[in-house]
């Protein structure tokens, strides 16, 4: 009998495109994000014996990102990434998810100038610049465990 073990078992959902418009009266603020969320944990049984009971479907990961954009939104992408991490740790047990990796890219949209003033709700993509963040969090680093 040959024993096998998994060295790494990271999976999740990459490249979830999310556009959020925050309306503040007649002034709109646009956020254009691409989010990737990878999970590590005790998923050995999936690969070794075909037991998928601990697998979190990738569409669930994607839909969770969309739902958290409604309930746990932050315009600072670093905080939004931490909110995603906290969700997966608080939703799944310590024997289930042991590490969460969230990467976010934010496109730089600028207001269009109209008659010398920035328009309140019209934007254009400003060059190719992006703001990025990656949070790699092992269990224990979630809310309350951060320094």
Short mmCIF file of C-alpha atoms in Angstrom, two decimals:
data_model
loop_
_atom_site.label_atom_id
_atom_site.label_comp_id
_atom_site.label_asym_id
_atom_site.label_seq_id
_atom_site.Cartn_x
_atom_site.Cartn_y
_atom_site.Cartn_z
CA UNK A 1 0.00 0.00 0.00
CA UNK A 2 1.42 3.39 -1.04
CA UNK A 3 0.72 6.31 1.31
CA UNK A 4 0.35 9.74 -0.21
CA UNK A 5 -0.11 13.18 1.23
CA UNK A 6 -0.81 16.59 -0.22
CA UNK A 7 1.86 19.26 0.10
CA UNK A 8 -0.42 22.10 -1.01
CA UNK A 9 -4.14 22.23 -1.71
CA UNK A 10 -4.89 25.83 -2.54
CA UNK A 11 -7.86 26.59 -4.76
CA UNK A 12 -10.50 29.29 -5.14
CA UNK A 13 -11.74 31.85 -7.62
CA UNK A 14 -9.56 34.19 -9.65
CA UNK A 15 -10.37 37.35 -11.58
CA UNK A 16 -13.80 38.20 -10.13
CA UNK A 17 -14.68 41.54 -11.75
CA UNK A 18 -16.60 43.87 -9.46
CA UNK A 19 -17.75 47.42 -10.26
CA UNK A 20 -19.34 49.31 -7.39
CA UNK A 21 -20.85 52.77 -7.68
CA UNK A 22 -21.46 54.63 -4.43
CA UNK A 23 -24.03 57.40 -4.78
CA UNK A 24 -23.61 60.37 -2.47
CA UNK A 25 -26.51 62.57 -3.54
CA UNK A 26 -25.82 63.55 -7.13
CA UNK A 27 -22.09 62.75 -6.80
CA UNK A 28 -21.07 59.20 -7.71
CA UNK A 29 -17.88 57.38 -6.71
CA UNK A 30 -16.77 54.46 -8.88
CA UNK A 31 -14.70 51.47 -7.77
CA UNK A 32 -13.55 48.93 -10.37
CA UNK A 33 -11.94 45.87 -8.78
CA UNK A 34 -10.66 42.49 -9.86
CA UNK A 35 -10.60 40.13 -6.87
CA UNK A 36 -8.96 36.73 -6.49
CA UNK A 37 -9.59 34.61 -3.39
CA UNK A 38 -7.69 31.38 -2.72
CA UNK A 39 -8.33 28.99 0.15
CA UNK A 40 -5.99 26.51 1.79
CA UNK A 41 -7.14 23.88 4.23
CA UNK A 42 -7.79 20.23 4.86
CA UNK A 43 -8.98 19.26 1.39
CA UNK A 44 -6.85 16.09 1.15
CA UNK A 45 -9.87 13.80 0.98
CA UNK A 46 -11.04 15.49 -2.19
CA UNK A 47 -7.89 14.46 -4.04
CA UNK A 48 -7.11 11.19 -2.27
CA UNK A 49 -10.53 9.54 -1.87
CA UNK A 50 -12.92 11.72 -3.92
CA UNK A 51 -14.75 13.10 -0.83
CA UNK A 52 -15.88 16.61 -1.82
CA UNK A 53 -17.73 17.36 1.44
CA UNK A 54 -15.22 20.04 2.50
CA UNK A 55 -14.92 21.71 -0.88
CA UNK A 56 -16.25 25.25 -1.04
CA UNK A 57 -17.44 25.61 -4.65
CA UNK A 58 -15.62 28.28 -6.62
CA UNK A 59 -18.94 29.88 -7.56
CA UNK A 60 -19.67 30.17 -3.83
CA UNK A 61 -16.36 32.01 -3.42
CA UNK A 62 -17.29 34.34 -6.31
CA UNK A 63 -20.81 34.99 -5.01
CA UNK A 64 -19.42 35.59 -1.51
CA UNK A 65 -17.16 38.33 -2.91
CA UNK A 66 -20.20 39.99 -4.53
CA UNK A 67 -22.25 39.68 -1.33
CA UNK A 68 -19.44 41.12 0.80
CA UNK A 69 -19.24 44.09 -1.59
CA UNK A 70 -22.76 44.85 -0.36
CA UNK A 71 -22.44 44.03 3.34
CA UNK A 72 -18.75 44.57 4.24
CA UNK A 73 -17.61 47.09 1.63
CA UNK A 74 -14.65 49.37 2.22
CA UNK A 75 -13.30 51.82 -0.38
CA UNK A 76 -9.80 50.95 0.85
CA UNK A 77 -8.94 47.75 -0.99
CA UNK A 78 -6.70 46.57 1.83
CA UNK A 79 -9.60 46.67 4.29
CA UNK A 80 -11.98 45.03 1.82
CA UNK A 81 -9.43 42.20 1.37
CA UNK A 82 -9.25 41.78 5.16
CA UNK A 83 -13.06 41.70 5.34
CA UNK A 84 -13.06 38.83 2.82
CA UNK A 85 -10.44 36.96 4.86
CA UNK A 86 -12.43 37.47 8.07
CA UNK A 87 -15.58 36.14 6.40
CA UNK A 88 -14.01 32.84 5.32
CA UNK A 89 -12.41 32.29 8.73
CA UNK A 90 -15.62 33.08 10.62
CA UNK A 91 -17.77 30.96 8.28
CA UNK A 92 -15.61 27.82 8.02
CA UNK A 93 -14.00 25.88 10.88
CA UNK A 94 -10.32 25.83 11.78
CA UNK A 95 -10.08 22.27 10.48
CA UNK A 96 -11.61 23.37 7.20
CA UNK A 97 -9.91 26.61 6.04
CA UNK A 98 -6.42 27.26 7.38
CA UNK A 99 -5.24 30.10 5.12
CA UNK A 100 -6.91 32.68 2.88
CA UNK A 101 -5.13 34.65 0.16
CA UNK A 102 -6.97 37.64 -1.31
CA UNK A 103 -5.52 39.75 -4.13
CA UNK A 104 -7.25 42.87 -5.41
CA UNK A 105 -6.44 45.10 -8.38
CA UNK A 106 -8.23 48.45 -8.64
CA UNK A 107 -8.39 50.34 -11.93
CA UNK A 108 -7.90 54.09 -11.81
CA UNK A 109 -11.01 55.87 -13.07
CA UNK A 110 -10.97 59.69 -13.07
CA UNK A 111 -13.82 62.14 -13.39
CA UNK A 112 -14.37 63.65 -16.83
CA UNK A 113 -13.86 67.41 -16.92
CA UNK A 114 -16.87 69.42 -18.11
CA UNK A 115 -16.59 73.20 -18.44
CA UNK A 116 -13.44 73.17 -16.33
CA UNK A 117 -14.91 71.15 -13.43
CA UNK A 118 -14.96 67.43 -12.67
CA UNK A 119 -18.30 65.92 -13.64
CA UNK A 120 -20.26 64.42 -10.74
CA UNK A 121 -20.96 61.04 -12.33
CA UNK A 122 -19.01 60.63 -15.56
CA UNK A 123 -15.65 58.86 -15.56
CA UNK A 124 -12.86 57.80 -17.91
CA UNK A 125 -10.19 55.14 -17.44
CA UNK A 126 -6.98 56.93 -16.51
CA UNK A 127 -4.07 55.24 -18.26
CA UNK A 128 -3.00 51.77 -17.27
CA UNK A 129 -2.29 52.40 -13.60
CA UNK A 130 -3.73 50.11 -10.96
CA UNK A 131 -3.63 49.96 -7.20
CA UNK A 132 -2.96 46.45 -5.88
CA UNK A 133 -2.94 44.59 -2.60
CA UNK A 134 -2.48 40.99 -1.52
CA UNK A 135 -3.38 39.65 1.91
CA UNK A 136 -1.98 36.23 2.82
CA UNK A 137 -3.56 35.31 6.15
CA UNK A 138 -3.07 32.11 8.10
CA UNK A 139 -5.81 31.25 10.59
CA UNK A 140 -5.23 33.17 13.82
CA UNK A 141 -4.50 36.42 11.98
CA UNK A 142 -8.18 37.27 11.48
CA UNK A 143 -10.02 40.02 13.38
CA UNK A 144 -8.75 40.37 16.91
CA UNK A 145 -5.58 38.43 16.12
CA UNK A 146 -3.94 41.18 14.04
CA UNK A 147 -1.29 43.48 15.36
#
